[in-house]
Short mmCIF file of C-alpha atoms in Angstrom, two decimals:
data_model
loop_
_atom_site.label_atom_id
_atom_site.label_comp_id
_atom_site.label_asym_id
_atom_site.label_seq_id
_atom_site.Cartn_x
_atom_site.Cartn_y
_atom_site.Cartn_z
CA MET Z 1 -44.73 -46.56 20.85
CA ILE Z 2 -43.42 -42.71 20.86
CA GLN Z 3 -46.21 -40.67 23.14
CA LEU Z 4 -46.15 -37.92 21.14
CA PHE Z 5 -46.38 -33.59 22.23
CA GLN Z 6 -45.57 -35.53 26.77
CA PRO Z 7 -42.44 -32.43 27.69
CA THR Z 8 -40.13 -33.92 29.97
CA CYS Z 9 -37.50 -31.79 31.63
CA VAL Z 10 -34.24 -32.52 29.82
CA PHE Z 11 -31.96 -30.10 31.79
CA ASP Z 12 -33.38 -28.47 35.03
CA LEU Z 13 -30.32 -26.00 34.81
CA LYS Z 14 -33.16 -22.81 36.69
CA ALA Z 15 -32.65 -20.29 34.34
CA THR Z 16 -34.26 -17.24 34.77
CA LEU Z 17 -35.16 -16.01 31.37
CA GLY Z 18 -33.70 -18.93 29.30
CA GLU Z 19 -35.05 -18.17 25.38
CA GLY Z 20 -33.36 -18.62 21.61
CA PRO Z 21 -32.86 -21.75 21.32
CA VAL Z 22 -30.87 -22.89 18.72
CA TRP Z 23 -30.30 -26.57 17.00
CA SER Z 24 -26.75 -27.38 15.10
CA ALA Z 25 -26.74 -30.45 13.05
CA ARG Z 26 -22.70 -29.69 13.08
CA ASP Z 27 -22.08 -31.06 16.99
CA HIS Z 28 -25.51 -32.99 17.14
CA ALA Z 29 -26.68 -30.18 20.27
CA LEU Z 30 -29.38 -27.51 21.75
CA TRP Z 31 -28.02 -24.03 22.05
CA PHE Z 32 -29.33 -21.34 23.68
CA VAL Z 33 -29.35 -18.51 26.14
CA ASP Z 34 -30.28 -17.11 29.64
CA ILE Z 35 -30.64 -13.12 28.62
CA LYS Z 36 -30.44 -12.76 32.41
CA GLN Z 37 -27.88 -14.68 33.90
CA LYS Z 38 -25.90 -12.98 31.16
CA ARG Z 39 -25.24 -17.34 29.49
CA VAL Z 40 -24.71 -19.08 26.09
CA HIS Z 41 -25.51 -23.04 27.12
CA ARG Z 42 -25.18 -25.88 25.17
CA TYR Z 43 -26.49 -28.90 25.86
CA ASP Z 44 -25.92 -32.33 24.62
CA PRO Z 45 -28.98 -34.73 24.43
CA ASP Z 46 -26.80 -38.19 23.68
CA ILE Z 47 -24.60 -37.54 27.07
CA GLY Z 48 -26.52 -34.72 28.88
CA SER Z 49 -23.37 -32.74 29.56
CA HIS Z 50 -23.59 -29.32 28.75
CA GLN Z 51 -20.88 -26.12 28.25
CA SER Z 52 -22.27 -22.73 29.87
CA PHE Z 53 -20.17 -19.58 28.81
CA LEU Z 54 -20.24 -15.89 30.28
CA ALA Z 55 -21.31 -13.23 28.00
CA PRO Z 56 -20.53 -9.70 27.62
CA SER Z 57 -24.34 -9.03 28.22
CA GLU Z 58 -27.38 -10.11 28.11
CA PRO Z 59 -27.46 -11.66 25.25
CA GLY Z 60 -31.09 -11.71 23.24
CA PHE Z 61 -30.21 -14.44 20.89
CA LEU Z 62 -26.89 -16.63 19.23
CA ALA Z 63 -27.75 -17.28 15.58
CA PRO Z 64 -24.39 -20.14 13.75
CA LYS Z 65 -22.01 -18.33 10.76
CA ASN Z 66 -21.49 -21.06 7.95
CA ARG Z 67 -17.59 -21.42 8.76
CA GLY Z 68 -18.58 -22.26 12.28
CA GLY Z 69 -19.24 -20.15 15.37
CA PHE Z 70 -21.82 -17.76 16.57
CA VAL Z 71 -22.79 -13.95 16.62
CA VAL Z 72 -24.53 -13.33 19.63
CA GLY Z 73 -27.37 -11.01 20.01
CA CYS Z 74 -25.79 -9.06 23.33
CA LYS Z 75 -27.65 -5.95 25.17
CA THR Z 76 -24.18 -4.18 24.04
CA GLY Z 77 -23.98 -4.99 20.45
CA LEU Z 78 -23.55 -8.30 17.39
CA TYR Z 79 -20.96 -9.87 18.68
CA ASP Z 80 -18.71 -13.47 17.20
CA PHE Z 81 -18.43 -16.29 19.42
CA ASP Z 82 -15.79 -19.33 18.87
CA PRO Z 83 -17.19 -21.60 20.96
CA LYS Z 84 -13.62 -22.97 21.27
CA ALA Z 85 -11.55 -20.23 22.38
CA GLY Z 86 -15.22 -18.67 24.83
CA THR Z 87 -14.47 -15.70 22.88
CA PHE Z 88 -16.45 -13.49 21.95
CA THR Z 89 -15.50 -10.34 20.12
CA LEU Z 90 -17.56 -7.05 19.17
CA LEU Z 91 -18.89 -6.80 14.99
CA SER Z 92 -20.31 -3.95 15.86
CA HIS Z 93 -22.83 -1.44 18.31
CA VAL Z 94 -26.55 -1.77 17.15
CA GLU Z 95 -28.03 0.69 20.07
CA PRO Z 96 -25.92 3.25 21.51
CA GLY Z 97 -28.55 5.67 21.21
CA LEU Z 98 -30.79 3.45 23.25
CA PRO Z 99 -29.29 2.48 26.92
CA THR Z 100 -32.22 0.82 28.15
CA ASN Z 101 -32.65 -0.80 25.41
CA ARG Z 102 -31.15 -4.47 24.71
CA LEU Z 103 -31.12 -7.43 21.62
CA ASN Z 104 -34.34 -9.21 22.26
CA ASP Z 105 -34.90 -12.84 19.17
CA GLY Z 106 -33.35 -13.93 16.10
CA PHE Z 107 -32.99 -16.00 12.48
CA VAL Z 108 -31.22 -16.80 10.03
CA ASP Z 109 -33.20 -16.92 6.97
CA ALA Z 110 -32.53 -19.99 4.35
CA LYS Z 111 -30.22 -15.88 2.19
CA GLY Z 112 -27.99 -16.77 5.08
CA ARG Z 113 -28.83 -13.54 5.59
CA LEU Z 114 -29.11 -12.18 9.84
CA TRP Z 115 -32.50 -11.08 11.12
CA PHE Z 116 -33.35 -9.50 15.18
CA GLY Z 117 -35.29 -7.50 16.54
CA SER Z 118 -35.03 -4.76 19.72
CA MET Z 119 -36.60 -3.75 23.16
CA ASP Z 120 -37.68 -1.69 26.01
CA ASP Z 121 -35.02 -3.44 28.60
CA ASP Z 122 -37.77 -2.26 31.33
CA GLU Z 123 -40.27 -3.56 28.88
CA GLU Z 124 -42.77 0.34 28.92
CA LYS Z 125 -41.51 1.68 25.65
CA PRO Z 126 -41.94 1.63 22.22
CA THR Z 127 -38.47 1.32 21.38
CA GLY Z 128 -38.17 -1.94 20.25
CA ARG Z 129 -36.77 -2.07 15.93
CA LEU Z 130 -37.26 -5.11 13.94
CA TYR Z 131 -33.59 -5.35 11.81
CA ARG Z 132 -31.78 -7.06 8.45
CA TYR Z 133 -28.21 -7.59 8.35
CA ASP Z 134 -26.94 -8.83 5.92
CA ALA Z 135 -23.76 -8.63 3.18
CA ARG Z 136 -25.33 -4.47 2.52
CA GLY Z 137 -25.19 -4.07 6.80
CA LEU Z 138 -27.50 -3.79 9.05
CA ARG Z 139 -31.30 -1.85 8.76
CA VAL Z 140 -33.81 -0.88 10.20
CA MET Z 141 -37.31 -2.93 8.17
CA ASP Z 142 -40.07 -2.06 10.55
CA ASN Z 143 -40.21 -0.57 14.06
CA ASP Z 144 -42.49 0.83 17.15
CA TYR Z 145 -42.78 -2.34 19.51
CA VAL Z 146 -42.18 -2.93 23.64
CA ILE Z 147 -40.98 -6.57 23.18
CA THR Z 148 -40.07 -7.72 20.35
CA ASN Z 149 -40.09 -11.67 19.21
CA GLY Z 150 -38.80 -13.58 16.09
CA PRO Z 151 -38.85 -13.51 13.37
CA ALA Z 152 -39.76 -16.62 11.79
CA VAL Z 153 -40.15 -17.06 7.91
CA SER Z 154 -42.36 -19.62 6.16
CA PRO Z 155 -40.33 -22.91 4.56
CA ASP Z 156 -41.22 -21.69 0.37
CA GLY Z 157 -39.08 -18.02 2.62
CA GLN Z 158 -42.23 -16.09 0.85
CA THR Z 159 -43.72 -14.65 4.14
CA LEU Z 160 -42.23 -13.27 7.95
CA TYR Z 161 -43.48 -13.60 10.95
CA HIS Z 162 -43.26 -11.67 14.04
CA ASN Z 163 -44.19 -11.28 17.04
CA ASP Z 164 -45.32 -7.85 19.52
CA THR Z 165 -44.80 -9.65 22.57
CA LEU Z 166 -47.43 -7.21 24.09
CA LYS Z 167 -49.65 -6.60 21.95
CA LYS Z 168 -49.66 -10.69 22.03
CA HIS Z 169 -49.60 -10.14 18.82
CA ILE Z 170 -48.28 -12.15 16.03
CA TYR Z 171 -47.68 -10.66 12.36
CA ALA Z 172 -47.27 -11.76 8.89
CA PHE Z 173 -45.17 -9.55 6.09
CA ASP Z 174 -45.03 -10.47 2.48
CA LEU Z 175 -40.47 -10.84 2.17
CA ASP Z 176 -39.57 -11.16 -1.07
CA ASP Z 177 -35.76 -12.00 -2.94
CA HIS Z 178 -34.26 -8.62 -1.91
CA GLY Z 179 -34.92 -9.04 2.05
CA ASP Z 180 -37.24 -6.11 1.38
CA ILE Z 181 -41.20 -6.85 3.42
CA HIS Z 182 -43.64 -5.98 2.73
CA ASN Z 183 -48.43 -6.37 3.67
CA LYS Z 184 -47.85 -5.95 7.45
CA ARG Z 185 -51.08 -8.12 8.80
CA LEU Z 186 -52.61 -9.41 11.36
CA PHE Z 187 -51.92 -12.80 11.24
CA ALA Z 188 -53.03 -14.55 15.31
CA GLN Z 189 -53.42 -13.21 17.91
CA LEU Z 190 -54.50 -13.87 21.83
CA ASP Z 191 -57.24 -13.30 24.22
CA ARG Z 192 -59.71 -13.06 21.38
CA ASP Z 193 -62.57 -14.86 23.15
CA GLY Z 194 -62.81 -11.88 26.34
CA LYS Z 195 -60.38 -14.74 29.01
CA THR Z 196 -59.70 -13.58 31.97
CA GLY Z 197 -57.45 -13.76 34.51
CA GLU Z 198 -54.17 -11.61 35.82
CA HIS Z 199 -52.17 -12.65 32.83
CA GLY Z 200 -55.41 -14.19 29.99
CA GLU Z 201 -53.96 -16.68 27.21
CA GLY Z 202 -50.20 -16.06 28.05
CA TYR Z 203 -48.11 -13.56 25.47
CA MET Z 204 -46.63 -14.26 22.74
CA ASP Z 205 -42.98 -15.36 22.99
CA GLY Z 206 -40.51 -16.72 20.33
CA PRO Z 207 -41.78 -17.31 17.11
CA ILE Z 208 -40.28 -20.77 14.71
CA VAL Z 209 -41.79 -22.97 12.62
CA ASP Z 210 -42.57 -26.12 11.00
CA SER Z 211 -41.98 -27.61 7.90
CA GLU Z 212 -45.14 -27.75 6.49
CA GLY Z 213 -45.50 -24.07 8.00
CA GLN Z 214 -46.90 -24.68 10.81
CA VAL Z 215 -46.32 -21.70 13.19
CA TRP Z 216 -45.45 -22.74 17.16
CA VAL Z 217 -45.28 -19.85 19.30
CA GLY Z 218 -43.87 -20.00 23.01
CA LEU Z 219 -46.24 -18.42 25.30
CA PHE Z 220 -44.85 -16.70 27.86
CA PHE Z 221 -47.66 -16.96 31.61
CA GLY Z 222 -49.27 -19.41 29.02
CA TRP Z 223 -48.63 -22.12 30.32
CA GLY Z 224 -47.44 -24.04 26.89
CA VAL Z 225 -46.66 -23.99 23.13
CA HIS Z 226 -49.57 -22.50 20.02
CA VAL Z 227 -49.54 -24.05 17.39
CA TYR Z 228 -51.45 -21.94 14.31
CA ALA Z 229 -52.15 -22.98 10.74
CA PRO Z 230 -50.23 -21.15 8.14
CA ASP Z 231 -53.54 -19.05 7.86
CA GLY Z 232 -53.10 -18.37 11.59
CA THR Z 233 -55.81 -20.62 12.73
CA LEU Z 234 -54.93 -22.34 15.77
CA ILE Z 235 -53.89 -25.56 15.62
CA ARG Z 236 -52.80 -27.31 18.63
CA LYS Z 237 -52.23 -26.30 22.13
CA VAL Z 238 -48.74 -28.21 23.63
CA ASN Z 239 -48.61 -27.89 27.87
CA LEU Z 240 -46.16 -27.55 29.29
CA PRO Z 241 -45.26 -27.44 33.33
CA VAL Z 242 -44.45 -24.46 33.88
CA SER Z 243 -46.51 -20.87 32.30
CA ASN Z 244 -43.73 -19.11 31.07
CA VAL Z 245 -42.43 -21.09 28.04
CA THR Z 246 -40.08 -18.68 25.79
CA LYS Z 247 -39.33 -20.45 22.42
CA ILE Z 248 -38.03 -23.02 21.01
CA ALA Z 249 -36.20 -24.99 17.93
CA PHE Z 250 -36.83 -28.74 16.35
CA GLY Z 251 -33.65 -31.19 16.85
CA GLY Z 252 -32.43 -33.96 16.39
CA ARG Z 253 -31.34 -36.70 13.60
CA ASP Z 254 -34.79 -36.03 12.48
CA LEU Z 255 -35.65 -32.18 13.07
CA LYS Z 256 -39.30 -33.85 14.68
CA THR Z 257 -37.28 -33.52 18.56
CA VAL Z 258 -39.53 -30.42 20.44
CA TYR Z 259 -36.28 -28.71 22.83
CA ALA Z 260 -38.91 -25.83 24.39
CA THR Z 261 -36.66 -22.96 27.16
CA THR Z 262 -38.34 -21.54 29.68
CA ALA Z 263 -38.57 -18.43 32.87
CA ALA Z 264 -38.14 -18.71 36.01
CA LYS Z 265 -38.30 -14.15 35.48
CA GLY Z 266 -41.48 -13.00 36.95
CA LEU Z 267 -43.16 -15.45 38.35
CA SER Z 268 -43.22 -15.04 43.02
CA ALA Z 269 -41.88 -17.01 45.59
CA ASP Z 270 -44.87 -19.44 46.10
CA ASP Z 271 -45.26 -19.41 41.77
CA LEU Z 272 -41.33 -21.40 42.42
CA LYS Z 273 -42.36 -24.00 44.66
CA SER Z 274 -45.16 -24.54 42.83
CA GLN Z 275 -43.42 -24.70 39.47
CA PRO Z 276 -40.24 -26.40 40.88
CA LEU Z 277 -39.03 -26.73 36.76
CA ALA Z 278 -39.23 -23.24 35.80
CA GLY Z 279 -36.55 -22.50 34.10
CA GLY Z 280 -35.19 -25.87 33.12
CA LEU Z 281 -35.35 -26.80 29.44
CA PHE Z 282 -38.02 -29.32 27.99
CA SER Z 283 -38.23 -31.26 24.85
CA PHE Z 284 -41.17 -34.08 23.20
CA ARG Z 285 -41.50 -35.19 19.72
CA SER Z 286 -43.48 -34.44 17.82
CA ASP Z 287 -45.09 -35.53 14.58
CA VAL Z 288 -43.90 -33.01 11.49
CA ALA Z 289 -39.88 -32.41 11.25
CA GLY Z 290 -38.88 -29.42 11.69
CA GLN Z 291 -37.01 -26.75 8.79
CA PRO Z 292 -33.18 -27.38 8.58
CA GLN Z 293 -30.98 -24.88 10.56
CA ASN Z 294 -29.25 -21.43 8.11
CA GLU Z 295 -26.04 -20.06 8.70
CA ILE Z 296 -25.09 -17.58 8.77
CA ASN Z 297 -22.89 -16.98 5.49
CA PHE Z 298 -21.58 -13.04 5.05
CA LEU Z 299 -19.73 -12.89 8.01
#
């Protein structure tokens, strides 16, 4: 009998800041990045093999295109990434006037639009923004973030979730058919019960929404993943043996295999001794399937 929600490390790659997992049904593989090592990784679960590509600068996310390949959001802008050739071609600078900013997390909605955030790489100033990128061009949708994470969208396409990591907040927005967002409100937050300790329950990292509308959020310094009902109620915590869980992706042929990226960033030498798998890629089975991975349709 398959045990659910029992994480195991499937790729002990020692990532400094593993992030942005994306399941590609096209090649039955998981793609993700290591931001600080400037790497894009591909993991093949069938044979346990992997490939690694050096990005032009720190990659925060990658998003698949329906014509093949990916868009990768890096510190220096948006790039077209061709895995077959291993090449990165600059598409657009995003924030050339903010040299301490970098692009962080990203998402493709069901209409093929790319959403992503920026952040202060020093994690101090609220210079981060939420962007939408589609055939109409690049547009700022929200601002005043130190660290952005997300967004993610509900199965009906009507609610967009986006995280303010340092504030430990998940916000919800109404999303309309034109890709505009309205009615920003608090969806969930950490440390509401006054937990103590240096990091409390951790920090809201990357979010994703499953096929039933539940919001799954990686917890940096939080030792796992929180799962919230569509009304914002915490319904589950999946514990991992490492403290810095950054984001998950649903994969496999039934979209019930969950992959979690993790990070060694911010851990002391003693922490790393007690967490030898920090920075590894983990996997576990879920009783709920994820949503199919959307692809960019305008590039």
